[in-house]
Coordinates of C-alpha atoms and ligand atoms in Angstrom, one line a residue:
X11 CA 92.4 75.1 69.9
X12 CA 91.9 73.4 66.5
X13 CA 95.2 70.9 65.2
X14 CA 95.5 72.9 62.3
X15 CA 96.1 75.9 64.5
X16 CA 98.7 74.2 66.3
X17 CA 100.1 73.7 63.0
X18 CA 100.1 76.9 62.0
X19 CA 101.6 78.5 65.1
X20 CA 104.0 75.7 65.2
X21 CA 105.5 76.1 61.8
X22 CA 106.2 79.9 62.8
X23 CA 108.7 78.6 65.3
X24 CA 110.6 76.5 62.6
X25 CA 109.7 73.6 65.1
X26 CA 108.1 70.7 64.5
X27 CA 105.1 69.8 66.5
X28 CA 104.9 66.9 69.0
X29 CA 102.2 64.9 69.9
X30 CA 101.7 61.4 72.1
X31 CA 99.2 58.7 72.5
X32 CA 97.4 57.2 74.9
X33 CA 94.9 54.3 75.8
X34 CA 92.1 54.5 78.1
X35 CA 93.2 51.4 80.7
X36 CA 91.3 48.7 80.9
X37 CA 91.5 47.7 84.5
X38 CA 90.2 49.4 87.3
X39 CA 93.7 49.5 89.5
X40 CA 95.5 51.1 85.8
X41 CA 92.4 54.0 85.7
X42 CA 93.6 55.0 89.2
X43 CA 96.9 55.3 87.7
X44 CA 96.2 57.6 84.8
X45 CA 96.1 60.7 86.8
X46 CA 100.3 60.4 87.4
X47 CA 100.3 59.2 83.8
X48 CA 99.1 62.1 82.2
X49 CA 100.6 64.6 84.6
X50 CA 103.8 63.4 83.5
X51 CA 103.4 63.2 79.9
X52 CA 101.7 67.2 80.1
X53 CA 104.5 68.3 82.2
X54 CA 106.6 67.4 78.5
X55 CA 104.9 69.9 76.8
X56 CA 103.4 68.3 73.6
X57 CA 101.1 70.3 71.5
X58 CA 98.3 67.5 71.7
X59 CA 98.1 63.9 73.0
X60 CA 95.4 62.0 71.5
X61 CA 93.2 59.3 73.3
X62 CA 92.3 55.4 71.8
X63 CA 88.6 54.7 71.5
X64 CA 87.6 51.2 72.2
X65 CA 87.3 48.7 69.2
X66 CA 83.4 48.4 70.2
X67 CA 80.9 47.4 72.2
X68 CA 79.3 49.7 74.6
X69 CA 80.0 53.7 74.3
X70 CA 78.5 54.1 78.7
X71 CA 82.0 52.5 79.8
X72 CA 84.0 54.2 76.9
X73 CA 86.3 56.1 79.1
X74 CA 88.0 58.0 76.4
X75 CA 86.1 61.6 76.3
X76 CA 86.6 61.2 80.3
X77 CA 90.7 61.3 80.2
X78 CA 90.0 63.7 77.0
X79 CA 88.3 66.0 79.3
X80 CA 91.4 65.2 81.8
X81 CA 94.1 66.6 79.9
X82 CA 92.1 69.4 78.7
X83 CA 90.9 71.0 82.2
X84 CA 93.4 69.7 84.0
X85 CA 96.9 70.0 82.5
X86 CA 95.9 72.2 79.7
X87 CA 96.9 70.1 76.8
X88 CA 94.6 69.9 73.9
X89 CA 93.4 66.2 73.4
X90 CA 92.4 64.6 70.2
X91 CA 89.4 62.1 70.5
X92 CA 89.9 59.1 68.2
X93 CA 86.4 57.7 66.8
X94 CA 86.3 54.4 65.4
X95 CA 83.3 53.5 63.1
X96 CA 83.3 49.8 62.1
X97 CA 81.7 48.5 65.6
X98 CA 79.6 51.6 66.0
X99 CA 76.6 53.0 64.3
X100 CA 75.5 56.9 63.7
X101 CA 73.5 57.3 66.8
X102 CA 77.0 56.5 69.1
X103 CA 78.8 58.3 67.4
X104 CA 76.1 61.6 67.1
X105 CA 76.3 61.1 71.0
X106 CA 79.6 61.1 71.5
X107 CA 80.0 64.0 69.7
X108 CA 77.2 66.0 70.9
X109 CA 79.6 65.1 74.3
X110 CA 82.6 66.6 72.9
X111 CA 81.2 69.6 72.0
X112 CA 79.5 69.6 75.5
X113 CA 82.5 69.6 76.5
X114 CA 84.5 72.4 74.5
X115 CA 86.4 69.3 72.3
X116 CA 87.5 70.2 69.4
X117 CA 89.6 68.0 67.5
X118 CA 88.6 64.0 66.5
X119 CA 90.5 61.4 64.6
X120 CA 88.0 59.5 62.0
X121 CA 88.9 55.9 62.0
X122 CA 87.5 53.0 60.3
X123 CA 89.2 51.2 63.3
X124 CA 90.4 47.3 63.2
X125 CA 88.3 44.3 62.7
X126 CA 87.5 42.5 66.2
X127 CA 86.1 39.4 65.4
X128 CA 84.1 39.3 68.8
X129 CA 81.5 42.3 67.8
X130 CA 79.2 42.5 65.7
X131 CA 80.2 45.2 62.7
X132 CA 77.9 47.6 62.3
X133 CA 77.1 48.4 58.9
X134 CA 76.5 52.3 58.8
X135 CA 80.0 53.0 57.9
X136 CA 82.5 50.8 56.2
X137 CA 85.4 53.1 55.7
X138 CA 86.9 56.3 57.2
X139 CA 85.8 58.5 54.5
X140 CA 82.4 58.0 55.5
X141 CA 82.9 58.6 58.8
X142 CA 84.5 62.1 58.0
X143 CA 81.3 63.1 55.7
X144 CA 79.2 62.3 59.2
X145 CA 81.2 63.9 60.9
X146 CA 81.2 67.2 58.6
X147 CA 77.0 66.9 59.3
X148 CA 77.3 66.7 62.9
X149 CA 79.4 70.5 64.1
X150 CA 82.6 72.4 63.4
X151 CA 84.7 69.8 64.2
X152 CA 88.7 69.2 63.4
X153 CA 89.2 66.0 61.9
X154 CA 92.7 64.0 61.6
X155 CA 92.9 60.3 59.6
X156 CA 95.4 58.2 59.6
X157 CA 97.8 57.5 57.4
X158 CA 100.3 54.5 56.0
X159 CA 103.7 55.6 54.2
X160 CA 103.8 51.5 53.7
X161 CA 100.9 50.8 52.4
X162 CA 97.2 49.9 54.3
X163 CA 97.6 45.8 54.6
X164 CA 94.3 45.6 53.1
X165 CA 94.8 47.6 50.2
X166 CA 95.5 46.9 46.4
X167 CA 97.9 48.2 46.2
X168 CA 100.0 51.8 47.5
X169 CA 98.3 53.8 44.2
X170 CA 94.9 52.6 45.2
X171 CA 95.4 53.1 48.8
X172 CA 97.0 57.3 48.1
X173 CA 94.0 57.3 45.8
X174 CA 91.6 56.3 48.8
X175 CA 93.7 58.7 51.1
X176 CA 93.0 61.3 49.0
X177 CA 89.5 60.5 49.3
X178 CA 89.3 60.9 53.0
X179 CA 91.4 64.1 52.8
X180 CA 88.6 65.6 50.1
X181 CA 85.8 64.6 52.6
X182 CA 87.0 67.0 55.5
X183 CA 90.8 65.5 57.4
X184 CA 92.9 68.7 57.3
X185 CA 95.9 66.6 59.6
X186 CA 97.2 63.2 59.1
X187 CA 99.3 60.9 61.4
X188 CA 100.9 58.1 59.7
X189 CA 101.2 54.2 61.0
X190 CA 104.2 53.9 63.4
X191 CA 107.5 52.4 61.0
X192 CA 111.3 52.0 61.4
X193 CA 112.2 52.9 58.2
X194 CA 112.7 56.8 57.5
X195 CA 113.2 56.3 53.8
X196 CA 109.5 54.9 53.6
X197 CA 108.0 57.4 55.3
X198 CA 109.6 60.6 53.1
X199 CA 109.0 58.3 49.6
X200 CA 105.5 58.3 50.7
X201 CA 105.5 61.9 51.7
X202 CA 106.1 62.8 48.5
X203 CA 103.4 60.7 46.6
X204 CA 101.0 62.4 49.2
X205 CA 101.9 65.7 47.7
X206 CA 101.8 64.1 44.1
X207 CA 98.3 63.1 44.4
X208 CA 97.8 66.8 45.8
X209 CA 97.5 66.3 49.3
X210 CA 98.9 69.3 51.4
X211 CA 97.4 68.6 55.0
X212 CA 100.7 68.3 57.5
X213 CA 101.6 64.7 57.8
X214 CA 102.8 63.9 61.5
X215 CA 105.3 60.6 61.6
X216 CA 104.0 58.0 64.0
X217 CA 106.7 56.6 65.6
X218 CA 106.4 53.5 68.0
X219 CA 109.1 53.4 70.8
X220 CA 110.2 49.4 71.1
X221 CA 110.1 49.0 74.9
X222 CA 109.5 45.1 74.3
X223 CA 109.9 42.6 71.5
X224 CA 106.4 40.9 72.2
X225 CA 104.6 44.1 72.1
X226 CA 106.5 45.1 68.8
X227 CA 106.3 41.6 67.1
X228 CA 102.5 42.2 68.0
X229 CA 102.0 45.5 66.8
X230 CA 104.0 44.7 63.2
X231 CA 101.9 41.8 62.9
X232 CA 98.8 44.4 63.1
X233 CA 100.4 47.2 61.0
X234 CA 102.5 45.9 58.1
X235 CA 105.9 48.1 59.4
X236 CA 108.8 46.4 58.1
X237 CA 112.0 46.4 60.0
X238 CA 115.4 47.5 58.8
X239 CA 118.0 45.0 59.0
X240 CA 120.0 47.3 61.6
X241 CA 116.4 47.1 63.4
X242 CA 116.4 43.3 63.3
X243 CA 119.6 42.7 64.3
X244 CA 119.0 44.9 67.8
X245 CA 115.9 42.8 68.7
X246 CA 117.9 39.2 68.0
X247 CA 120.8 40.4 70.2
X248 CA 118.9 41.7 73.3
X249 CA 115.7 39.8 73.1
X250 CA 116.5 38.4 76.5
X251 CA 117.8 41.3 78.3
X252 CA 114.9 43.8 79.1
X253 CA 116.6 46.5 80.5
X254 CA 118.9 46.8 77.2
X255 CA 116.2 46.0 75.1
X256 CA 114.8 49.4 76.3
X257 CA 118.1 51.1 75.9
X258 CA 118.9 50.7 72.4
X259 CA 114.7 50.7 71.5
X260 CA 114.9 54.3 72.9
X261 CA 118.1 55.3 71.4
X262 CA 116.6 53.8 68.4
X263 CA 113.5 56.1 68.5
X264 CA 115.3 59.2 69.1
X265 CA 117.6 58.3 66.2
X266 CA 114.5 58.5 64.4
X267 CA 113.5 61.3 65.1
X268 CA 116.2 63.6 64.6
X269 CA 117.1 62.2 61.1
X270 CA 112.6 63.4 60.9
X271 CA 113.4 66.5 62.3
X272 CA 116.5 67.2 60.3
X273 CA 114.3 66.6 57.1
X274 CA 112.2 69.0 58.5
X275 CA 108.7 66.9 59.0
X276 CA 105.7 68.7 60.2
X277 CA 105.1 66.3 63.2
X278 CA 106.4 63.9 64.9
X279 CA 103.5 61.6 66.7
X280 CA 105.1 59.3 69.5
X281 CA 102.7 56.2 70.0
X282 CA 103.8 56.9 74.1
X283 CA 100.9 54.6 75.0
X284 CA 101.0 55.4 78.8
X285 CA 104.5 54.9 79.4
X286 CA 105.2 58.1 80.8
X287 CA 109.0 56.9 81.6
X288 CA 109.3 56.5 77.9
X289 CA 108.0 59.9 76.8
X290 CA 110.4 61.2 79.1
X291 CA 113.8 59.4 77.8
X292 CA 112.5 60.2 74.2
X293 CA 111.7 64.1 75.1
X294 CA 115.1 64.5 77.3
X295 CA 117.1 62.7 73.7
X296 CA 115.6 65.5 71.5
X297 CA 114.9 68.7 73.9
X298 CA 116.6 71.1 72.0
X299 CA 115.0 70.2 68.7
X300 CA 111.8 70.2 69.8
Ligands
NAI28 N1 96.6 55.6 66.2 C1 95.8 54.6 65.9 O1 95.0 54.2 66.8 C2 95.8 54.1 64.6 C3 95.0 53.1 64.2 N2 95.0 52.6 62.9 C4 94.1 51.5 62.5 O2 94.3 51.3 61.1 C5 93.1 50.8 60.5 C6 92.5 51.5 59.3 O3 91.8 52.7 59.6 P1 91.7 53.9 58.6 O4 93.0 54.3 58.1 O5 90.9 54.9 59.4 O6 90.8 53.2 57.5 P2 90.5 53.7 56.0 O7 89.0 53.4 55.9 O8 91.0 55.0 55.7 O9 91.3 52.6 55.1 C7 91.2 51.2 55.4 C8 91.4 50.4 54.1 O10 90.3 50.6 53.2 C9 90.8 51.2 51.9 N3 89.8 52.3 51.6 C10 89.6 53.5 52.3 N4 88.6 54.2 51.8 C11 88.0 53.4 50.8 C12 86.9 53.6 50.0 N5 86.1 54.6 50.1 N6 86.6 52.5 49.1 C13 87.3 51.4 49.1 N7 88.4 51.2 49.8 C14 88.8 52.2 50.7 C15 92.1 51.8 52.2 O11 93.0 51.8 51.1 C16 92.7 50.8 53.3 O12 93.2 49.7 52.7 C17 92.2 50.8 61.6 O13 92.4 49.5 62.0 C18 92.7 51.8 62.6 O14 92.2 51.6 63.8 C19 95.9 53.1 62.0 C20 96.8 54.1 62.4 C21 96.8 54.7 63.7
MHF29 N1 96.0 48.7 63.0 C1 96.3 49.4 64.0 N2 95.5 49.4 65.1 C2 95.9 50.1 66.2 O1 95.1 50.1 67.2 C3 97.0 51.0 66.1 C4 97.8 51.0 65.0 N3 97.4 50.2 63.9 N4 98.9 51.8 64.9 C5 99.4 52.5 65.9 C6 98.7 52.5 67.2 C7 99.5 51.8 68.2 N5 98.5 51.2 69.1 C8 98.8 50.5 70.3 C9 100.1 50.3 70.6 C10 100.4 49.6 71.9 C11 99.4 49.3 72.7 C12 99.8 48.6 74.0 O2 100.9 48.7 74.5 N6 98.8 48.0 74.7 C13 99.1 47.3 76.0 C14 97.9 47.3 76.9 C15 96.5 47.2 76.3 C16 95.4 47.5 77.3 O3 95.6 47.4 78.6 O4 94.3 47.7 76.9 C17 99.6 45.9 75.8 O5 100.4 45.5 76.6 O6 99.3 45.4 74.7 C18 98.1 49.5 72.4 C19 97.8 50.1 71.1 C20 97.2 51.5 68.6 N7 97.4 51.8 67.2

């Protein structure tokens, strides 16, 4: 089933959808693991769970369209591929497609993807929107982008980077699923610019579940996020104590997402990243609003 179908049904129900994400493990001992993984994050029900595509290099020990394939046969639950386009050139990507289709995948997310200073960039795409046209060439595909109520870090600034949003959207992304923040407020200020510059694809909320502060210090550094001063003052008092850390990161997440789902967002996109234990405390905070 296509994302915009989900969409569709899903708006019928008054409910918002719910999706996850996951990453392909790197070691061998984790890629034994993912089996209990994702038969724990299916058994919550959400409407898709899309899968990270390496930042480069070779496309043979790209296990992504494997777990892809996975949750599809397997539990049932419609995966979303995400393609990255910076470190690869048409030809991998034609192939990898010509693999989804193979295999009855419907739905990719077009990515420019993130620098890594270790590969080579390949020069046949330089931004998403490009990648999107491709795509368009190469089958009936579904195609999300990505999306960032606080602004790309590399961009202008927020006017130029709706503009280049709307951009992408025009090439062929019919669903969008924003960069994971803390701060509600952002994300429904930039809702509304998105339907300013005429933009009406759904617009899930990525939201990131703080389950360490290394990880999150990390992933703000990457993404831009900023973090409330209520948000702040959690990660100073339980820096040192994992366990509560964890406690108050999940009640913080859940928080969230009901003030999302009380504003009635299309999507809520919960960057799970293979912490099925997670998932689970999130899904049991919000089960009778999802
Ligand atoms: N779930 C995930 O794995 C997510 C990953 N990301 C990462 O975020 C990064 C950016 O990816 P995308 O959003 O796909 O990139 P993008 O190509 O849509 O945008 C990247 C930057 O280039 C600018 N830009 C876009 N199109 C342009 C054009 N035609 N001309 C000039 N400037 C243009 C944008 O304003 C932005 O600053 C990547 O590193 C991606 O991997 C972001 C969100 C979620
Ligand atoms: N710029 C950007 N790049 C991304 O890759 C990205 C975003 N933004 N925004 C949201 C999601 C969140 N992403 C994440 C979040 C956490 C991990 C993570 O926990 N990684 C583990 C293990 C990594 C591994 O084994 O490969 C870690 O401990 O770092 C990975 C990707 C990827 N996404």
């Amino acid at each position: 089933m296509k994302v915009t179908e989900i969409f569709e049904a899903k708006k019928k129900t008054g409910k918002p959808v719910l999706s996850f994400e996951i990453f392909p493990p790197k070691k061998e001992e984790a890629l034994k693991n993912i089996d209990a993984t994702l038969e724990k994050l299916c058994d919550l029900h959400p409407d898709f769970i899309s899968v990270t595509f390496g930042a480069g290099g070779s496309t043979v020990d790209n296990k992504t369209v494997e777990i892809a394939k996975k949750i599809k046969n397997t539990y049932g639950v419609e995966p979303i591929v995400h393609l990255t386009c910076l470190h690869y050139g048409k030809e991998e990507i034609s192939g990898i497609l010509k693999q989804l289709e193979e295999a009855g995948i419907e739905n990719v997310l077009a990515l420019r993807g993130d620098v890594n200073p270790n590969i080579p960039v390949k020069y046949d795409f330089q931004y998403a929107n490009e990648l999107v046209e491709f795509i368009k060439t190469q089958g009936n595909f579904h195609i999300s982008g990505a999306c960032y109520p606080e602004t790309h870090l590399e961009a202008k600034d927020a006017i130029t980077d709706i503009h280049n949003l709307k951009r992408k959207v025009d090439a062929g992304v019919t669903h969008l699923v924003s960069q994971l923040f803390f701060d509600n407020e952002a994300f429904y200020r930039f809702y509304e610019k998105t339907r300013i510059a005429g933009i009406s694809t759904p617009v899930e909320a990525g939201i990131m579940p703080v389950t360490n502060k290394a990880n999150i210090e990390r992933m703000v550094n990457l993404c831009g996020a900023s973090l409330p001063k209520k948000f702040e003052r959690i990660l100073k008092k339980y820096e040192n104590n994992k366990e509560a850390l964890l406690d108050a990161g999940m009640a913080y997440a859940i928080n969230q997402i009901v003030d999302l789902i009380a504003n009635d967002v299309d999507g809520v996109h919960i960057y799970t990243m293979n912490n099925s234990k997670v998932a689970g405390r999130i899904c049991d905070g919000i089960r009778n609003l999802i």
